[in-house]
Structure formats: C-alpha cells, structure tokens
PDB file of C-alpha atoms in Angstrom:
ATOM      1  CA  UNK A   1       4.826  21.322 -64.785  1.00 48.00           C
ATOM      2  CA  UNK A   2       6.674  24.604 -64.280  1.00 54.00           C
ATOM      3  CA  UNK A   3       3.857  25.774 -62.011  1.00 60.00           C
ATOM      4  CA  UNK A   4       4.186  22.634 -59.866  1.00 62.00           C
ATOM      5  CA  UNK A   5       7.937  23.016 -59.640  1.00 71.00           C
ATOM      6  CA  UNK A   6       7.596  26.681 -58.683  1.00 67.00           C
ATOM      7  CA  UNK A   7       5.050  25.804 -55.997  1.00 63.00           C
ATOM      8  CA  UNK A   8       7.357  23.097 -54.606  1.00 65.00           C
ATOM      9  CA  UNK A   9      10.318  25.477 -54.570  1.00 69.00           C
ATOM     10  CA  UNK A  10       8.238  28.155 -52.807  1.00 67.00           C
ATOM     11  CA  UNK A  11       6.995  25.698 -50.177  1.00 68.00           C
ATOM     12  CA  UNK A  12      10.535  24.529 -49.461  1.00 72.00           C
ATOM     13  CA  UNK A  13      11.664  28.149 -49.002  1.00 72.00           C
ATOM     14  CA  UNK A  14       8.696  28.969 -46.763  1.00 71.00           C
ATOM     15  CA  UNK A  15       9.117  25.903 -44.539  1.00 72.00           C
ATOM     16  CA  UNK A  16      12.848  26.495 -44.199  1.00 78.00           C
ATOM     17  CA  UNK A  17      12.176  29.993 -42.855  1.00 77.00           C
ATOM     18  CA  UNK A  18       9.372  28.740 -40.640  1.00 78.00           C
ATOM     19  CA  UNK A  19      11.705  26.165 -39.104  1.00 82.00           C
ATOM     20  CA  UNK A  20      14.347  28.770 -38.343  1.00 82.00           C
ATOM     21  CA  UNK A  21      11.726  31.138 -36.868  1.00 83.00           C
ATOM     22  CA  UNK A  22      10.421  28.414 -34.591  1.00 84.00           C
ATOM     23  CA  UNK A  23      13.912  27.451 -33.501  1.00 85.00           C
ATOM     24  CA  UNK A  24      14.348  31.044 -32.335  1.00 85.00           C
ATOM     25  CA  UNK A  25      10.963  31.726 -30.754  1.00 85.00           C
ATOM     26  CA  UNK A  26       9.220  28.389 -30.286  1.00 88.00           C
ATOM     27  CA  UNK A  27      10.298  24.804 -30.848  1.00 92.00           C
ATOM     28  CA  UNK A  28      10.268  21.865 -33.230  1.00 92.00           C
ATOM     29  CA  UNK A  29       8.853  18.417 -32.442  1.00 94.00           C
ATOM     30  CA  UNK A  30      10.312  15.423 -34.215  1.00 93.00           C
ATOM     31  CA  UNK A  31       9.545  11.714 -34.634  1.00 94.00           C
ATOM     32  CA  UNK A  32      12.262   9.347 -35.835  1.00 91.00           C
ATOM     33  CA  UNK A  33      11.949   5.978 -37.520  1.00 88.00           C
ATOM     34  CA  UNK A  34      14.534   3.347 -38.349  1.00 84.00           C
ATOM     35  CA  UNK A  35      16.057   5.419 -41.128  1.00 84.00           C
ATOM     36  CA  UNK A  36      15.907   8.865 -39.591  1.00 88.00           C
ATOM     37  CA  UNK A  37      13.353  11.628 -39.084  1.00 90.00           C
ATOM     38  CA  UNK A  38       9.883  10.750 -40.385  1.00 91.00           C
ATOM     39  CA  UNK A  39       7.784  13.648 -39.034  1.00 93.00           C
ATOM     40  CA  UNK A  40       8.214  17.178 -37.729  1.00 92.00           C
ATOM     41  CA  UNK A  41       5.991  19.939 -36.352  1.00 93.00           C
ATOM     42  CA  UNK A  42       6.868  23.571 -35.771  1.00 92.00           C
ATOM     43  CA  UNK A  43       5.164  25.916 -33.318  1.00 94.00           C
ATOM     44  CA  UNK A  44       5.339  29.400 -31.859  1.00 92.00           C
ATOM     45  CA  UNK A  45       3.647  31.073 -28.877  1.00 93.00           C
ATOM     46  CA  UNK A  46       0.720  33.155 -30.158  1.00 91.00           C
ATOM     47  CA  UNK A  47       2.507  36.227 -28.825  1.00 89.00           C
ATOM     48  CA  UNK A  48       5.027  35.557 -31.612  1.00 84.00           C
ATOM     49  CA  UNK A  49       2.520  35.867 -34.481  1.00 81.00           C
ATOM     50  CA  UNK A  50       2.680  37.686 -36.735  1.00 72.00           C
ATOM     51  CA  UNK A  51       6.408  36.991 -36.693  1.00 72.00           C
ATOM     52  CA  UNK A  52       8.270  39.945 -35.173  1.00 69.00           C
ATOM     53  CA  UNK A  53      10.658  41.932 -37.335  1.00 67.00           C
ATOM     54  CA  UNK A  54      13.695  40.792 -35.336  1.00 72.00           C
ATOM     55  CA  UNK A  55      12.681  37.172 -35.796  1.00 67.00           C
ATOM     56  CA  UNK A  56      12.033  37.764 -39.510  1.00 69.00           C
ATOM     57  CA  UNK A  57      15.570  39.086 -39.871  1.00 71.00           C
ATOM     58  CA  UNK A  58      17.197  36.322 -37.845  1.00 67.00           C
ATOM     59  CA  UNK A  59      15.238  33.525 -39.566  1.00 66.00           C
ATOM     60  CA  UNK A  60      15.622  34.894 -43.081  1.00 70.00           C
ATOM     61  CA  UNK A  61      11.891  35.522 -43.540  1.00 66.00           C
ATOM     62  CA  UNK A  62      12.719  39.128 -44.363  1.00 65.00           C
ATOM     63  CA  UNK A  63      14.028  37.861 -47.728  1.00 61.00           C
ATOM     64  CA  UNK A  64      10.937  35.759 -48.530  1.00 66.00           C
ATOM     65  CA  UNK A  65       9.569  38.212 -51.171  1.00 66.00           C
ATOM     66  CA  UNK A  66      12.779  37.718 -53.148  1.00 64.00           C
ATOM     67  CA  UNK A  67      12.566  33.924 -52.811  1.00 66.00           C
ATOM     68  CA  UNK A  68       8.903  33.350 -53.700  1.00 64.00           C
ATOM     69  CA  UNK A  69       8.119  36.591 -55.512  1.00 71.00           C
ATOM     70  CA  UNK A  70       6.301  39.675 -54.214  1.00 69.00           C
ATOM     71  CA  UNK A  71       2.876  38.699 -55.570  1.00 71.00           C
ATOM     72  CA  UNK A  72       3.009  35.265 -53.920  1.00 66.00           C
ATOM     73  CA  UNK A  73       4.111  36.888 -50.650  1.00 63.00           C
ATOM     74  CA  UNK A  74       1.248  39.379 -50.756  1.00 69.00           C
ATOM     75  CA  UNK A  75      -1.298  36.596 -51.407  1.00 69.00           C
ATOM     76  CA  UNK A  76       0.065  34.600 -48.523  1.00 68.00           C
ATOM     77  CA  UNK A  77      -0.009  37.568 -46.132  1.00 70.00           C
ATOM     78  CA  UNK A  78      -3.586  38.444 -47.138  1.00 72.00           C
ATOM     79  CA  UNK A  79      -4.610  34.848 -46.490  1.00 71.00           C
ATOM     80  CA  UNK A  80      -2.815  34.568 -43.154  1.00 79.00           C
ATOM     81  CA  UNK A  81      -3.730  37.940 -41.648  1.00 80.00           C
ATOM     82  CA  UNK A  82      -7.435  37.276 -40.797  1.00 81.00           C
ATOM     83  CA  UNK A  83      -6.575  34.007 -39.051  1.00 82.00           C
ATOM     84  CA  UNK A  84      -3.724  35.614 -37.136  1.00 83.00           C
ATOM     85  CA  UNK A  85      -6.030  38.442 -35.969  1.00 84.00           C
ATOM     86  CA  UNK A  86      -8.643  35.931 -34.890  1.00 86.00           C
ATOM     87  CA  UNK A  87      -6.120  33.872 -32.960  1.00 85.00           C
ATOM     88  CA  UNK A  88      -4.725  36.906 -31.179  1.00 83.00           C
ATOM     89  CA  UNK A  89      -8.231  38.170 -30.385  1.00 85.00           C
ATOM     90  CA  UNK A  90      -9.911  34.947 -29.293  1.00 85.00           C
ATOM     91  CA  UNK A  91      -7.165  32.888 -27.711  1.00 88.00           C
ATOM     92  CA  UNK A  92      -5.321  33.570 -24.435  1.00 90.00           C
ATOM     93  CA  UNK A  93      -1.714  34.720 -24.635  1.00 92.00           C
ATOM     94  CA  UNK A  94      -0.719  31.437 -23.048  1.00 94.00           C
ATOM     95  CA  UNK A  95      -1.533  29.576 -26.280  1.00 95.00           C
ATOM     96  CA  UNK A  96       0.839  27.941 -28.739  1.00 95.00           C
ATOM     97  CA  UNK A  97       0.318  28.133 -32.506  1.00 95.00           C
ATOM     98  CA  UNK A  98       1.010  24.857 -34.347  1.00 95.00           C
ATOM     99  CA  UNK A  99       2.433  26.402 -37.494  1.00 90.00           C
ATOM    100  CA  UNK A 100       3.255  23.397 -39.676  1.00 88.00           C
ATOM    101  CA  UNK A 101       3.193  19.591 -39.620  1.00 91.00           C
ATOM    102  CA  UNK A 102       5.014  17.370 -42.086  1.00 88.00           C
ATOM    103  CA  UNK A 103       5.196  13.596 -42.490  1.00 91.00           C
ATOM    104  CA  UNK A 104       7.423  11.640 -44.842  1.00 91.00           C
ATOM    105  CA  UNK A 105       5.246  10.016 -47.551  1.00 90.00           C
ATOM    106  CA  UNK A 106       6.666   6.577 -46.676  1.00 89.00           C
ATOM    107  CA  UNK A 107       5.496   7.018 -43.080  1.00 89.00           C
ATOM    108  CA  UNK A 108       1.942   8.092 -43.866  1.00 89.00           C
ATOM    109  CA  UNK A 109      -0.816   6.121 -42.172  1.00 89.00           C
ATOM    110  CA  UNK A 110       1.453   4.868 -39.365  1.00 90.00           C
ATOM    111  CA  UNK A 111       0.652   7.384 -36.636  1.00 92.00           C
ATOM    112  CA  UNK A 112       3.672   9.631 -37.127  1.00 94.00           C
ATOM    113  CA  UNK A 113       1.518  12.726 -37.628  1.00 94.00           C
ATOM    114  CA  UNK A 114      -0.482  12.043 -34.506  1.00 94.00           C
ATOM    115  CA  UNK A 115       2.637  11.411 -32.466  1.00 94.00           C
ATOM    116  CA  UNK A 116       4.547  14.513 -33.588  1.00 95.00           C
ATOM    117  CA  UNK A 117       1.560  16.735 -32.792  1.00 95.00           C
ATOM    118  CA  UNK A 118       1.324  15.165 -29.358  1.00 94.00           C
ATOM    119  CA  UNK A 119       4.985  15.893 -28.743  1.00 95.00           C
ATOM    120  CA  UNK A 120       4.558  19.500 -29.891  1.00 95.00           C
ATOM    121  CA  UNK A 121       1.605  19.923 -27.524  1.00 95.00           C
ATOM    122  CA  UNK A 122       3.646  18.464 -24.658  1.00 93.00           C
ATOM    123  CA  UNK A 123       6.467  20.921 -25.459  1.00 94.00           C
ATOM    124  CA  UNK A 124       3.983  23.793 -25.311  1.00 95.00           C
ATOM    125  CA  UNK A 125       2.614  22.660 -21.972  1.00 94.00           C
ATOM    126  CA  UNK A 126       6.073  22.262 -20.460  1.00 92.00           C
ATOM    127  CA  UNK A 127       6.797  25.812 -21.646  1.00 92.00           C
ATOM    128  CA  UNK A 128       3.854  27.082 -19.582  1.00 94.00           C
ATOM    129  CA  UNK A 129       1.280  27.281 -22.387  1.00 95.00           C
ATOM    130  CA  UNK A 130      -2.307  26.245 -21.808  1.00 95.00           C
ATOM    131  CA  UNK A 131      -3.832  25.835 -25.273  1.00 95.00           C
ATOM    132  CA  UNK A 132      -2.774  24.674 -28.721  1.00 96.00           C
ATOM    133  CA  UNK A 133      -4.286  26.374 -31.771  1.00 96.00           C
ATOM    134  CA  UNK A 134      -3.833  25.529 -35.442  1.00 95.00           C
ATOM    135  CA  UNK A 135      -5.189  26.438 -38.853  1.00 93.00           C
ATOM    136  CA  UNK A 136      -5.909  24.101 -41.754  1.00 93.00           C
ATOM    137  CA  UNK A 137      -7.173  24.800 -45.257  1.00 90.00           C
ATOM    138  CA  UNK A 138      -7.930  21.145 -45.910  1.00 91.00           C
ATOM    139  CA  UNK A 139     -11.410  20.113 -44.782  1.00 92.00           C
ATOM    140  CA  UNK A 140     -10.352  16.468 -44.842  1.00 91.00           C
ATOM    141  CA  UNK A 141      -7.915  17.242 -41.999  1.00 93.00           C
ATOM    142  CA  UNK A 142     -10.608  18.610 -39.690  1.00 96.00           C
ATOM    143  CA  UNK A 143     -11.728  15.124 -38.698  1.00 95.00           C
ATOM    144  CA  UNK A 144      -8.110  14.077 -38.122  1.00 94.00           C
ATOM    145  CA  UNK A 145      -7.585  16.970 -35.720  1.00 96.00           C
ATOM    146  CA  UNK A 146     -10.922  16.304 -34.017  1.00 96.00           C
ATOM    147  CA  UNK A 147      -9.605  12.813 -33.217  1.00 93.00           C
ATOM    148  CA  UNK A 148      -6.817  14.609 -31.366  1.00 94.00           C
ATOM    149  CA  UNK A 149      -9.359  16.581 -29.313  1.00 94.00           C
ATOM    150  CA  UNK A 150      -9.124  19.798 -31.288  1.00 96.00           C
ATOM    151  CA  UNK A 151     -12.395  21.694 -31.791  1.00 95.00           C
ATOM    152  CA  UNK A 152     -13.203  24.268 -34.466  1.00 95.00           C
ATOM    153  CA  UNK A 153     -13.058  27.765 -33.052  1.00 91.00           C
ATOM    154  CA  UNK A 154     -14.084  29.503 -36.279  1.00 91.00           C
ATOM    155  CA  UNK A 155     -14.142  29.021 -40.036  1.00 91.00           C
ATOM    156  CA  UNK A 156     -12.838  31.840 -42.189  1.00 88.00           C
ATOM    157  CA  UNK A 157     -13.422  32.306 -45.922  1.00 83.00           C
ATOM    158  CA  UNK A 158     -11.128  34.411 -48.069  1.00 76.00           C
ATOM    159  CA  UNK A 159     -13.202  35.958 -50.901  1.00 74.00           C
ATOM    160  CA  UNK A 160     -10.079  36.736 -52.928  1.00 73.00           C
ATOM    161  CA  UNK A 161      -8.740  33.196 -53.009  1.00 70.00           C
ATOM    162  CA  UNK A 162     -11.949  31.247 -52.293  1.00 75.00           C
ATOM    163  CA  UNK A 163      -9.993  29.374 -49.635  1.00 82.00           C
ATOM    164  CA  UNK A 164     -11.569  28.315 -46.355  1.00 88.00           C
ATOM    165  CA  UNK A 165      -9.559  28.027 -43.160  1.00 91.00           C
ATOM    166  CA  UNK A 166     -10.545  26.097 -40.061  1.00 94.00           C
ATOM    167  CA  UNK A 167      -9.077  27.524 -36.852  1.00 94.00           C
ATOM    168  CA  UNK A 168      -9.026  24.767 -34.246  1.00 95.00           C
ATOM    169  CA  UNK A 169      -8.005  24.732 -30.584  1.00 95.00           C
ATOM    170  CA  UNK A 170      -7.647  22.378 -27.641  1.00 95.00           C
ATOM    171  CA  UNK A 171      -6.626  22.766 -23.993  1.00 94.00           C
ATOM    172  CA  UNK A 172      -3.327  21.207 -22.950  1.00 93.00           C
ATOM    173  CA  UNK A 173      -3.877  20.332 -19.317  1.00 77.00           C
ATOM    174  CA  UNK A 174      -4.176  16.607 -19.973  1.00 60.00           C
ATOM    175  CA  UNK A 175      -1.186  16.276 -22.296  1.00 58.00           C
ATOM    176  CA  UNK A 176       1.556  13.849 -21.117  1.00 60.00           C
ATOM    177  CA  UNK A 177       5.034  15.274 -20.711  1.00 59.00           C
ATOM    178  CA  UNK A 178       7.599  15.308 -23.524  1.00 58.00           C
ATOM    179  CA  UNK A 179       9.633  12.646 -21.724  1.00 53.00           C
ATOM    180  CA  UNK A 180       6.569  10.415 -21.413  1.00 54.00           C
ATOM    181  CA  UNK A 181       5.735  10.884 -25.074  1.00 55.00           C
ATOM    182  CA  UNK A 182       9.254  10.047 -26.167  1.00 55.00           C
ATOM    183  CA  UNK A 183       9.334   6.997 -23.908  1.00 49.00           C
ATOM    184  CA  UNK A 184       6.062   5.755 -25.356  1.00 49.00           C
ATOM    185  CA  UNK A 185       7.382   6.309 -28.869  1.00 50.00           C
ATOM    186  CA  UNK A 186      10.504   4.228 -28.132  1.00 42.00           C
ATOM    187  CA  UNK A 187       8.437   1.546 -26.430  1.00 36.00           C
ATOM    188  CA  UNK A 188       5.960   1.061 -29.260  1.00 37.00           C
ATOM    189  CA  UNK A 189       8.216   1.381 -32.300  1.00 37.00           C
ATOM    190  CA  UNK A 190       8.503  -1.889 -34.219  1.00 36.00           C
ATOM    191  CA  UNK A 191      11.545  -3.043 -36.197  1.00 34.00           C
ATOM    192  CA  UNK A 192      10.751  -0.643 -39.054  1.00 36.00           C
ATOM    193  CA  UNK A 193      10.687   2.342 -36.695  1.00 36.00           C
ATOM    194  CA  UNK A 194       6.893   2.733 -36.935  1.00 34.00           C
ATOM    195  CA  UNK A 195       4.538   3.245 -34.004  1.00 31.00           C
ATOM    196  CA  UNK A 196       1.664   0.784 -34.554  1.00 29.00           C
ATOM    197  CA  UNK A 197       0.153   1.544 -31.157  1.00 28.00           C
ATOM    198  CA  UNK A 198      -0.734   5.059 -32.366  1.00 29.00           C
ATOM    199  CA  UNK A 199      -3.931   5.544 -34.384  1.00 30.00           C
ATOM    200  CA  UNK A 200      -3.415   5.509 -38.142  1.00 29.00           C
ATOM    201  CA  UNK A 201      -4.643   9.071 -38.705  1.00 31.00           C
ATOM    202  CA  UNK A 202      -1.787  10.916 -40.321  1.00 32.00           C
ATOM    203  CA  UNK A 203      -3.952  12.517 -43.012  1.00 33.00           C
ATOM    204  CA  UNK A 204      -3.830  12.161 -46.766  1.00 31.00           C
ATOM    205  CA  UNK A 205      -0.891  14.306 -47.791  1.00 35.00           C
ATOM    206  CA  UNK A 206       2.828  14.474 -47.094  1.00 39.00           C
ATOM    207  CA  UNK A 207       2.171  17.727 -45.314  1.00 39.00           C
ATOM    208  CA  UNK A 208      -0.869  17.478 -43.101  1.00 39.00           C
ATOM    209  CA  UNK A 209      -1.762  21.125 -42.942  1.00 41.00           C
TER     210      UNK A 209
END
C-alpha cells in the first residue's frame, strides 16, 4: 500500500511540473463536461525537449529529485532519454510532443481522450507545427492512437527496466482548427456534458499514456 501511495504522490508531483512547463513553452488542451474539466493534454514543441534549464527552474522541475527521490528521478531520466534522442533525431523541428494525456475516470469511454488529443493537435498546427509525436509504454494504447491516425515510428526497449516504449507520429495538415474543434465539442455534448458523437476510444486507464 505504501508503494502505491508513493507512486501516486510521485505522479502528482511529476504531472504538476509538466503542466507548468507546458504552460511556459507549449500549451494545454482541455475538455469540459457538465461538472468541470474531464480531460487534459499537455504538449511541447520538440525543440523544448529535453526541458531547458530555464524552463526547469520556472516550472519547478529543478526540484523534482527532492520531491520524488533521486533514484526515481534517475530511473525516469534513463527511461526518457533514448526516446527524446530518437524524437530529436528522426522528427522535424516543426513537431509537437504530446507529453501527457489524462481523463477523469468517470469520463472514460465517452470520447474525452480522443477529443482532447484532437484539440492539442489543432493547437500545435495553429502554432505552425507540422507533426505530432507521442510516446506510450502501454501496448494496449497503440491501437487507440492508431485510430487517431498515429503510426509507430519506432519501438524502444529499456534493458534496465524491461519497459517498451512506442514512439508514434502523425502529420497535422488535415487537423481542424481549435475553434472548429471547440464548436464541435459544444454542439455534440449531451446533458451530462459527454460527447457521444466522438468514438469511445479513451483507453483503459485514467491516464492514457
């Protein structure tokens, strides 16, 4: 139980810093239901990964080793580094990195995950970016992202953690604008704030990635 609580506390700290970093350098997409926000996605331009020192200071990421512990921070950096190098090497600088996606458990299976990713992609395109790239460690999510027209660029295995990562990418030239996405979201929401017109493909966890 203590391990689960520690993991939850660490994830909360990590996501809080990620949100602040994206507010500074990228953006945050949101979907709201009848009772408030039900989904969010954070992203950065690939030129902003790894996170620059100035952004680490401003977002509070510089203090992450004290929040989650140095060993956990080292493990996370070792896991993230190969994917970050791949993304910087293989993707054009006009790409956006979808860093995190979260959906409220009560909104799972109602299309909120699909919609918030679409809004994030539209934000990227309106910011002049041409591709969206993401990484997932959950093989079950690969099919979900494929339904959104992402394709696997490369699969990376970490021998230290035995974790596999799927790096996926899609071009953004056909994405509707943010305004169009938001209008569609308002048009199709039912009385509960859900979007039944969107495919029910939000994944199997509260946090998709």
